[in-house]
PDB file of C-alpha atoms in Angstrom:
ATOM      1  CA  MET A 131     -94.707 142.709  71.980  1.00  0.00           C
ATOM      2  CA  LYS A 132     -92.919 145.538  70.247  1.00  0.00           C
ATOM      3  CA  HIS A 133     -89.981 145.063  72.603  1.00  0.00           C
ATOM      4  CA  SER A 134     -89.828 141.376  71.690  1.00  0.00           C
ATOM      5  CA  LEU A 135     -89.682 142.103  67.951  1.00  0.00           C
ATOM      6  CA  LYS A 136     -86.960 144.639  68.416  1.00  0.00           C
ATOM      7  CA  TRP A 137     -84.917 142.126  70.395  1.00  0.00           C
ATOM      8  CA  LEU A 138     -85.285 139.472  67.708  1.00  0.00           C
ATOM      9  CA  CYS A 139     -84.340 141.884  64.954  1.00  0.00           C
ATOM     10  CA  GLY A 140     -81.309 142.959  66.925  1.00  0.00           C
ATOM     11  CA  ALA A 141     -80.239 139.385  67.469  1.00  0.00           C
ATOM     12  CA  GLY A 142     -80.663 138.626  63.769  1.00  0.00           C
ATOM     13  CA  ALA A 143     -78.624 141.636  62.891  1.00  0.00           C
ATOM     14  CA  LEU A 144     -75.838 140.370  65.109  1.00  0.00           C
ATOM     15  CA  LEU A 145     -75.948 136.852  63.616  1.00  0.00           C
ATOM     16  CA  LEU A 146     -76.113 137.911  59.929  1.00  0.00           C
ATOM     17  CA  PRO A 147     -72.640 139.412  59.662  1.00  0.00           C
ATOM     18  CA  LEU A 148     -71.188 136.296  61.276  1.00  0.00           C
ATOM     19  CA  SER A 149     -72.745 134.011  58.621  1.00  0.00           C
ATOM     20  CA  VAL A 150     -71.749 136.340  55.808  1.00  0.00           C
ATOM     21  CA  MET A 151     -68.228 136.706  57.060  1.00  0.00           C
ATOM     22  CA  ALA A 152     -67.739 132.951  57.548  1.00  0.00           C
ATOM     23  CA  ALA A 153     -64.923 131.584  55.167  1.00  0.00           C
ATOM     24  CA  PRO A 154     -66.200 129.279  52.384  1.00  0.00           C
ATOM     25  CA  ALA A 155     -64.963 125.672  52.352  1.00  0.00           C
ATOM     26  CA  VAL A 156     -62.216 125.247  49.557  1.00  0.00           C
ATOM     27  CA  GLU A 157     -61.173 121.795  48.359  1.00  0.00           C
ATOM     28  CA  ASP A 158     -57.356 121.153  48.335  1.00  0.00           C
ATOM     29  CA  LEU A 159     -56.434 120.408  44.719  1.00  0.00           C
ATOM     30  CA  THR A 160     -52.652 120.295  45.226  1.00  0.00           C
ATOM     31  CA  ALA A 161     -52.429 116.522  45.435  1.00  0.00           C
ATOM     32  CA  GLN A 162     -54.670 116.143  42.407  1.00  0.00           C
ATOM     33  CA  SER A 163     -52.599 118.615  40.362  1.00  0.00           C
ATOM     34  CA  ASN A 164     -49.391 116.839  41.235  1.00  0.00           C
ATOM     35  CA  SER A 165     -50.930 113.537  40.175  1.00  0.00           C
ATOM     36  CA  LEU A 166     -52.021 114.928  36.803  1.00  0.00           C
ATOM     37  CA  TYR A 167     -48.559 116.419  36.254  1.00  0.00           C
ATOM     38  CA  GLN A 168     -46.900 113.111  36.981  1.00  0.00           C
ATOM     39  CA  GLN A 169     -49.286 111.293  34.624  1.00  0.00           C
ATOM     40  CA  ALA A 170     -48.557 113.767  31.858  1.00  0.00           C
ATOM     41  CA  ASN A 171     -44.813 113.406  32.345  1.00  0.00           C
ATOM     42  CA  THR A 172     -45.120 109.629  32.339  1.00  0.00           C
ATOM     43  CA  ARG A 173     -47.043 109.635  29.074  1.00  0.00           C
ATOM     44  CA  LEU A 174     -44.621 112.061  27.412  1.00  0.00           C
ATOM     45  CA  SER A 175     -41.637 110.092  28.622  1.00  0.00           C
ATOM     46  CA  GLY A 176     -43.081 106.827  27.371  1.00  0.00           C
ATOM     47  CA  GLY A 177     -43.928 108.282  23.981  1.00  0.00           C
ATOM     48  CA  GLY A 178     -40.440 109.813  23.634  1.00  0.00           C
ATOM     49  CA  THR A 179     -38.784 106.501  24.415  1.00  0.00           C
ATOM     50  CA  LEU A 180     -40.883 104.717  21.836  1.00  0.00           C
ATOM     51  CA  THR A 181     -40.029 107.326  19.214  1.00  0.00           C
ATOM     52  CA  LEU A 182     -36.324 107.014  19.979  1.00  0.00           C
ATOM     53  CA  LEU A 183     -36.464 103.229  19.717  1.00  0.00           C
ATOM     54  CA  ASN A 184     -38.198 103.504  16.364  1.00  0.00           C
ATOM     55  CA  GLN A 185     -35.517 105.896  15.119  1.00  0.00           C
ATOM     56  CA  LEU A 186     -32.748 103.571  16.291  1.00  0.00           C
ATOM     57  CA  ASP A 187     -34.405 100.640  14.553  1.00  0.00           C
ATOM     58  CA  GLU A 188     -34.690 102.610  11.314  1.00  0.00           C
ATOM     59  CA  GLN A 189     -31.033 103.630  11.532  1.00  0.00           C
ATOM     60  CA  ALA A 190     -29.985 100.023  12.154  1.00  0.00           C
ATOM     61  CA  GLN A 191     -31.897  98.934   9.053  1.00  0.00           C
ATOM     62  CA  GLU A 192     -30.258 101.682   6.996  1.00  0.00           C
ATOM     63  CA  ILE A 193     -26.794 100.707   8.222  1.00  0.00           C
ATOM     64  CA  ALA A 194     -27.471  97.081   7.319  1.00  0.00           C
ATOM     65  CA  ARG A 195     -28.592  98.134   3.849  1.00  0.00           C
ATOM     66  CA  LEU A 196     -25.482 100.260   3.337  1.00  0.00           C
ATOM     67  CA  ARG A 197     -23.228  97.450   4.501  1.00  0.00           C
ATOM     68  CA  GLY A 198     -24.841  95.147   1.991  1.00  0.00           C
ATOM     69  CA  ARG A 199     -24.215  97.723  -0.718  1.00  0.00           C
ATOM     70  CA  VAL A 200     -20.569  98.079   0.313  1.00  0.00           C
ATOM     71  CA  ASP A 201     -20.097  94.294   0.189  1.00  0.00           C
ATOM     72  CA  GLU A 202     -21.644  94.240  -3.257  1.00  0.00           C
ATOM     73  CA  LEU A 203     -19.375  97.027  -4.511  1.00  0.00           C
ATOM     74  CA  GLU A 204     -16.292  95.339  -3.049  1.00  0.00           C
ATOM     75  CA  TYR A 205     -17.179  92.116  -4.850  1.00  0.00           C
ATOM     76  CA  GLN A 206     -17.708  93.959  -8.146  1.00  0.00           C
ATOM     77  CA  PHE A 207     -14.375  95.788  -7.732  1.00  0.00           C
ATOM     78  CA  LYS A 208     -12.578  92.511  -7.033  1.00  0.00           C
ATOM     79  CA  ARG A 209     -14.098  90.922 -10.125  1.00  0.00           C
ATOM     80  CA  MET A 210     -13.168  93.908 -12.288  1.00  0.00           C
ATOM     81  CA  THR A 211      -9.600  93.817 -10.967  1.00  0.00           C
ATOM     82  CA  GLU A 212      -9.296  90.106 -11.679  1.00  0.00           C
ATOM     83  CA  MET A 213     -10.686  90.554 -15.174  1.00  0.00           C
ATOM     84  CA  SER A 214      -8.324  93.468 -15.814  1.00  0.00           C
ATOM     85  CA  GLN A 215      -5.314  91.482 -14.636  1.00  0.00           C
ATOM     86  CA  GLN A 216      -6.272  88.525 -16.806  1.00  0.00           C
ATOM     87  CA  ARG A 217      -6.701  90.812 -19.794  1.00  0.00           C
ATOM     88  CA  TYR A 218      -3.201  92.181 -19.308  1.00  0.00           C
ATOM     89  CA  LEU A 219      -1.797  88.662 -18.903  1.00  0.00           C
ATOM     90  CA  ASP A 220      -3.504  87.466 -22.083  1.00  0.00           C
ATOM     91  CA  LEU A 221      -2.242  90.492 -23.971  1.00  0.00           C
ATOM     92  CA  GLU A 222       1.268  90.039 -22.594  1.00  0.00           C
ATOM     93  CA  GLN A 223       1.284  86.434 -23.737  1.00  0.00           C
ATOM     94  CA  ARG A 224       0.135  87.379 -27.244  1.00  0.00           C
ATOM     95  CA  VAL A 225       2.682  90.186 -27.527  1.00  0.00           C
ATOM     96  CA  SER A 226       5.616  88.268 -26.055  1.00  0.00           C
ATOM     97  CA  GLY A 227       4.864  84.860 -27.546  1.00  0.00           C
ATOM     98  CA  GLY A 228       6.362  81.540 -26.480  1.00  0.00           C
ATOM     99  CA  ASN A 229       5.716  81.967 -22.764  1.00  0.00           C
ATOM    100  CA  SER A 230       5.256  79.191 -20.241  1.00  0.00           C
ATOM    101  CA  ALA A 231       2.460  79.107 -17.700  1.00  0.00           C
ATOM    102  CA  GLY A 232       3.495  79.087 -14.084  1.00  0.00           C
ATOM    103  CA  GLU A 233       1.608  78.809 -10.822  1.00  0.00           C
ATOM    104  CA  ASN A 234      -1.819  80.459 -10.582  1.00  0.00           C
ATOM    105  CA  GLY A 235      -1.921  80.729 -14.380  1.00  0.00           C
ATOM    106  CA  GLN A 236       0.744  83.441 -14.351  1.00  0.00           C
ATOM    107  CA  VAL A 237       3.435  83.666 -17.019  1.00  0.00           C
ATOM    108  CA  VAL A 238       7.187  83.150 -16.914  1.00  0.00           C
ATOM    109  CA  ASP A 239       8.918  84.433 -20.031  1.00  0.00           C
ATOM    110  CA  ALA A 240      10.649  81.445 -21.676  1.00  0.00           C
ATOM    111  CA  GLN A 241      12.455  83.652 -24.197  1.00  0.00           C
ATOM    112  CA  ALA A 242      13.803  85.796 -21.395  1.00  0.00           C
ATOM    113  CA  ALA A 243      14.906  82.631 -19.636  1.00  0.00           C
ATOM    114  CA  SER A 244      16.881  81.568 -22.684  1.00  0.00           C
ATOM    115  CA  ALA A 245      18.425  85.025 -23.049  1.00  0.00           C
ATOM    116  CA  VAL A 246      19.359  85.240 -19.417  1.00  0.00           C
ATOM    117  CA  SER A 247      20.783  81.721 -19.506  1.00  0.00           C
ATOM    118  CA  GLY A 248      22.970  82.716 -22.433  1.00  0.00           C
ATOM    119  CA  SER A 249      24.109  85.919 -20.752  1.00  0.00           C
ATOM    120  CA  ALA A 250      24.853  83.926 -17.631  1.00  0.00           C
ATOM    121  CA  SER A 251      27.149  81.659 -19.621  1.00  0.00           C
ATOM    122  CA  THR A 252      28.929  84.676 -21.078  1.00  0.00           C
ATOM    123  CA  ALA A 253      29.201  86.358 -17.703  1.00  0.00           C
ATOM    124  CA  SER A 254      30.564  83.195 -16.131  1.00  0.00           C
ATOM    125  CA  SER A 255      33.812  83.556 -18.069  1.00  0.00           C
ATOM    126  CA  ALA A 256      34.332  86.983 -16.570  1.00  0.00           C
ATOM    127  CA  ALA A 257      33.069  86.165 -13.100  1.00  0.00           C
ATOM    128  CA  SER A 258      35.851  86.120 -10.563  1.00  0.00           C
ATOM    129  CA  ASN A 259      33.810  84.204  -8.043  1.00  0.00           C
ATOM    130  CA  GLY A 260      33.153  80.597  -8.979  1.00  0.00           C
ATOM    131  CA  ASP A 261      30.720  80.174  -6.116  1.00  0.00           C
ATOM    132  CA  ALA A 262      28.526  82.977  -7.512  1.00  0.00           C
ATOM    133  CA  GLN A 263      28.342  81.239 -10.891  1.00  0.00           C
ATOM    134  CA  LYS A 264      27.502  77.916  -9.287  1.00  0.00           C
ATOM    135  CA  ASP A 265      24.834  79.416  -7.020  1.00  0.00           C
ATOM    136  CA  TYR A 266      23.282  81.257  -9.950  1.00  0.00           C
ATOM    137  CA  GLU A 267      23.124  78.111 -12.081  1.00  0.00           C
ATOM    138  CA  ASN A 268      21.533  76.189  -9.218  1.00  0.00           C
ATOM    139  CA  ALA A 269      18.905  78.888  -8.757  1.00  0.00           C
ATOM    140  CA  PHE A 270      18.230  79.094 -12.489  1.00  0.00           C
ATOM    141  CA  ALA A 271      17.828  75.324 -12.699  1.00  0.00           C
ATOM    142  CA  LYS A 272      14.917  75.612 -10.285  1.00  0.00           C
ATOM    143  CA  VAL A 273      13.269  78.101 -12.657  1.00  0.00           C
ATOM    144  CA  GLN A 274      13.632  75.670 -15.547  1.00  0.00           C
ATOM    145  CA  SER A 275      12.101  72.870 -13.466  1.00  0.00           C
ATOM    146  CA  ARG A 276       9.194  75.165 -12.457  1.00  0.00           C
ATOM    147  CA  ASP A 277      10.179  75.035  -8.786  1.00  0.00           C
ATOM    148  CA  PHE A 278       9.311  78.701  -8.330  1.00  0.00           C
ATOM    149  CA  ASP A 279       9.313  78.698  -4.536  1.00  0.00           C
ATOM    150  CA  GLY A 280      12.738  77.078  -4.458  1.00  0.00           C
ATOM    151  CA  ALA A 281      14.005  79.481  -7.122  1.00  0.00           C
ATOM    152  CA  ILE A 282      12.856  82.496  -5.112  1.00  0.00           C
ATOM    153  CA  VAL A 283      14.685  81.242  -2.032  1.00  0.00           C
ATOM    154  CA  ALA A 284      17.811  80.571  -4.079  1.00  0.00           C
ATOM    155  CA  PHE A 285      17.847  83.925  -5.852  1.00  0.00           C
ATOM    156  CA  GLU A 286      17.103  85.838  -2.639  1.00  0.00           C
ATOM    157  CA  ALA A 287      20.099  84.127  -1.069  1.00  0.00           C
ATOM    158  CA  PHE A 288      22.161  84.892  -4.170  1.00  0.00           C
ATOM    159  CA  VAL A 289      21.587  88.672  -4.093  1.00  0.00           C
ATOM    160  CA  VAL A 290      22.572  88.689  -0.418  1.00  0.00           C
ATOM    161  CA  ASP A 291      25.701  86.573  -0.824  1.00  0.00           C
ATOM    162  CA  HIS A 292      26.792  87.855  -4.233  1.00  0.00           C
ATOM    163  CA  GLY A 293      25.429  91.385  -4.452  1.00  0.00           C
ATOM    164  CA  ASP A 294      28.590  92.603  -6.246  1.00  0.00           C
ATOM    165  CA  SER A 295      28.562  89.799  -8.821  1.00  0.00           C
ATOM    166  CA  ASN A 296      28.092  90.449 -12.524  1.00  0.00           C
ATOM    167  CA  LEU A 297      25.043  88.206 -12.233  1.00  0.00           C
ATOM    168  CA  ALA A 298      23.311  90.218  -9.493  1.00  0.00           C
ATOM    169  CA  ALA A 299      21.197  92.208 -11.952  1.00  0.00           C
ATOM    170  CA  ASN A 300      20.030  88.984 -13.607  1.00  0.00           C
ATOM    171  CA  ALA A 301      19.182  87.519 -10.214  1.00  0.00           C
ATOM    172  CA  HIS A 302      17.032  90.535  -9.307  1.00  0.00           C
ATOM    173  CA  TYR A 303      15.358  90.331 -12.700  1.00  0.00           C
ATOM    174  CA  TRP A 304      14.438  86.711 -12.111  1.00  0.00           C
ATOM    175  CA  LEU A 305      13.082  87.524  -8.704  1.00  0.00           C
ATOM    176  CA  GLY A 306      10.801  89.991 -10.468  1.00  0.00           C
ATOM    177  CA  GLU A 307       9.666  87.314 -12.915  1.00  0.00           C
ATOM    178  CA  LEU A 308       9.112  84.733 -10.196  1.00  0.00           C
ATOM    179  CA  TYR A 309       7.181  87.018  -7.870  1.00  0.00           C
ATOM    180  CA  SER A 310       5.054  88.105 -10.823  1.00  0.00           C
ATOM    181  CA  ALA A 311       4.315  84.457 -11.626  1.00  0.00           C
ATOM    182  CA  LYS A 312       3.131  83.970  -8.051  1.00  0.00           C
ATOM    183  CA  ASN A 313       1.027  87.151  -8.260  1.00  0.00           C
ATOM    184  CA  GLN A 314       3.075  88.890  -5.546  1.00  0.00           C
ATOM    185  CA  LEU A 315       3.076  92.138  -7.457  1.00  0.00           C
ATOM    186  CA  ASP A 316       4.632  94.475  -4.879  1.00  0.00           C
ATOM    187  CA  ALA A 317       7.676  92.224  -4.473  1.00  0.00           C
ATOM    188  CA  SER A 318       7.872  91.807  -8.241  1.00  0.00           C
ATOM    189  CA  ALA A 319       7.799  95.554  -8.843  1.00  0.00           C
ATOM    190  CA  GLN A 320      10.512  96.105  -6.246  1.00  0.00           C
ATOM    191  CA  ALA A 321      12.796  93.518  -7.867  1.00  0.00           C
ATOM    192  CA  PHE A 322      12.388  94.981 -11.361  1.00  0.00           C
ATOM    193  CA  ASP A 323      12.889  98.492 -10.026  1.00  0.00           C
ATOM    194  CA  THR A 324      16.137  97.364  -8.368  1.00  0.00           C
ATOM    195  CA  VAL A 325      17.475  96.282 -11.771  1.00  0.00           C
ATOM    196  CA  ILE A 326      16.572  99.657 -13.280  1.00  0.00           C
ATOM    197  CA  SER A 327      17.820 101.875 -10.466  1.00  0.00           C
ATOM    198  CA  GLU A 328      20.872  99.990  -9.182  1.00  0.00           C
ATOM    199  CA  TYR A 329      22.173  98.281 -12.319  1.00  0.00           C
ATOM    200  CA  SER A 330      21.578 100.943 -14.943  1.00  0.00           C
ATOM    201  CA  GLN A 331      24.360  99.554 -17.190  1.00  0.00           C
ATOM    202  CA  SER A 332      22.935  96.046 -17.235  1.00  0.00           C
ATOM    203  CA  SER A 333      21.557  94.610 -20.431  1.00  0.00           C
ATOM    204  CA  LYS A 334      18.503  93.559 -18.441  1.00  0.00           C
ATOM    205  CA  VAL A 335      17.311  97.133 -17.864  1.00  0.00           C
ATOM    206  CA  PRO A 336      15.015  97.269 -20.961  1.00  0.00           C
ATOM    207  CA  ASP A 337      13.471  93.906 -20.064  1.00  0.00           C
ATOM    208  CA  ALA A 338      13.012  95.022 -16.459  1.00  0.00           C
ATOM    209  CA  MET A 339      11.327  98.252 -17.603  1.00  0.00           C
ATOM    210  CA  TYR A 340       8.924  96.323 -19.817  1.00  0.00           C
ATOM    211  CA  LYS A 341       8.053  93.828 -17.106  1.00  0.00           C
ATOM    212  CA  LEU A 342       7.670  96.565 -14.498  1.00  0.00           C
ATOM    213  CA  GLY A 343       5.287  98.377 -16.833  1.00  0.00           C
ATOM    214  CA  LEU A 344       3.129  95.256 -17.059  1.00  0.00           C
ATOM    215  CA  VAL A 345       3.207  94.729 -13.296  1.00  0.00           C
ATOM    216  CA  LYS A 346       2.060  98.298 -12.709  1.00  0.00           C
ATOM    217  CA  ALA A 347      -0.782  97.746 -15.162  1.00  0.00           C
ATOM    218  CA  ARG A 348      -1.835  94.649 -13.225  1.00  0.00           C
ATOM    219  CA  GLN A 349      -1.708  96.701 -10.022  1.00  0.00           C
ATOM    220  CA  GLY A 350      -4.205  99.115 -11.524  1.00  0.00           C
ATOM    221  CA  LYS A 351      -1.614 101.883 -11.999  1.00  0.00           C
ATOM    222  CA  ALA A 352      -2.440 102.443 -15.637  1.00  0.00           C
ATOM    223  CA  GLN A 353      -0.862 105.898 -15.969  1.00  0.00           C
ATOM    224  CA  GLU A 354       2.420 104.842 -14.338  1.00  0.00           C
ATOM    225  CA  SER A 355       2.494 101.777 -16.588  1.00  0.00           C
ATOM    226  CA  ARG A 356       1.940 103.821 -19.722  1.00  0.00           C
ATOM    227  CA  THR A 357       4.545 106.429 -18.757  1.00  0.00           C
ATOM    228  CA  LEU A 358       7.185 103.777 -18.053  1.00  0.00           C
ATOM    229  CA  LEU A 359       6.539 101.907 -21.296  1.00  0.00           C
ATOM    230  CA  GLN A 360       6.668 105.149 -23.283  1.00  0.00           C
ATOM    231  CA  THR A 361      10.030 105.917 -21.664  1.00  0.00           C
ATOM    232  CA  LEU A 362      11.236 102.431 -22.609  1.00  0.00           C
ATOM    233  CA  VAL A 363      10.245 102.930 -26.247  1.00  0.00           C
ATOM    234  CA  LYS A 364      12.022 106.289 -26.285  1.00  0.00           C
ATOM    235  CA  GLN A 365      15.239 105.136 -24.590  1.00  0.00           C
ATOM    236  CA  TYR A 366      15.536 101.675 -26.162  1.00  0.00           C
ATOM    237  CA  PRO A 367      13.624 101.880 -29.471  1.00  0.00           C
ATOM    238  CA  ASP A 368      15.607  99.063 -31.119  1.00  0.00           C
ATOM    239  CA  SER A 369      15.442  96.599 -28.246  1.00  0.00           C
ATOM    240  CA  LYS A 370      13.071  93.648 -28.240  1.00  0.00           C
ATOM    241  CA  ALA A 371      11.559  94.975 -25.000  1.00  0.00           C
ATOM    242  CA  GLY A 372      11.033  98.359 -26.668  1.00  0.00           C
ATOM    243  CA  THR A 373       9.237  96.720 -29.564  1.00  0.00           C
ATOM    244  CA  MET A 374       6.976  94.719 -27.253  1.00  0.00           C
ATOM    245  CA  ALA A 375       6.249  97.868 -25.252  1.00  0.00           C
ATOM    246  CA  LYS A 376       5.277  99.688 -28.442  1.00  0.00           C
ATOM    247  CA  ASP A 377       2.927  96.870 -29.427  1.00  0.00           C
ATOM    248  CA  PHE A 378       1.445  96.786 -25.936  1.00  0.00           C
ATOM    249  CA  LEU A 379       0.756 100.525 -25.974  1.00  0.00           C
ATOM    250  CA  ALA A 380      -0.690 100.329 -29.489  1.00  0.00           C
ATOM    251  CA  SER A 381      -3.131  97.674 -28.313  1.00  0.00           C
ATOM    252  CA  GLY A 382      -4.823 100.322 -26.172  1.00  0.00           C
ATOM    253  CA  ALA A 383      -4.144  98.527 -22.884  1.00  0.00           C
TER     254      ALA A 383
END
């Protein structure tokens, strides 16, 4: 009996270390971890995309609002410019007096037309080229009949064909008047400036300076307009154009 117990105890002792030393079963969590990681990334990615879309939508709304504001400001600027131009035209008509309305409500100076017509008659006696005199009279007749488009074509042809004529300065002056009447201010300013810079001895220089000053005012170049008119008053104080320039400046325009 004692030998049997010893044998059982010995067998148990041999089996115990084997059960203790056996490796525990461990569940493989790698696949599960990868799945959770992917789910987290998916949620973050989806949330980031939604946020970005919201930001883009907000920016689009802001851009639309700003564009509306720009359109509004452009319209207000256009209206202010139109009102300013009309104010200058009204003032010019009051100061000059006796003007005739042309296309688009613009003004062609009837007194200047009479003066230029008279000077043309005087110049015709000294003109060596009969064709120049005839072409000038034909062009001027279109002004008197209010055919401004035809007059522009005729005077443009005149300054090309008869650039050395005694009437060239008058032709450029009338181009300035006609372009001003059609509200083509850049072309008008160029024509008046040609009289001033290229025909400095012409009797039309004071008139061209006055008209150029008004055109610059209509273009929104108030300082250039004022400077030119002040120069006119200083250089030609006794001229009719100088007097009108003085009145225009005194009006606070």
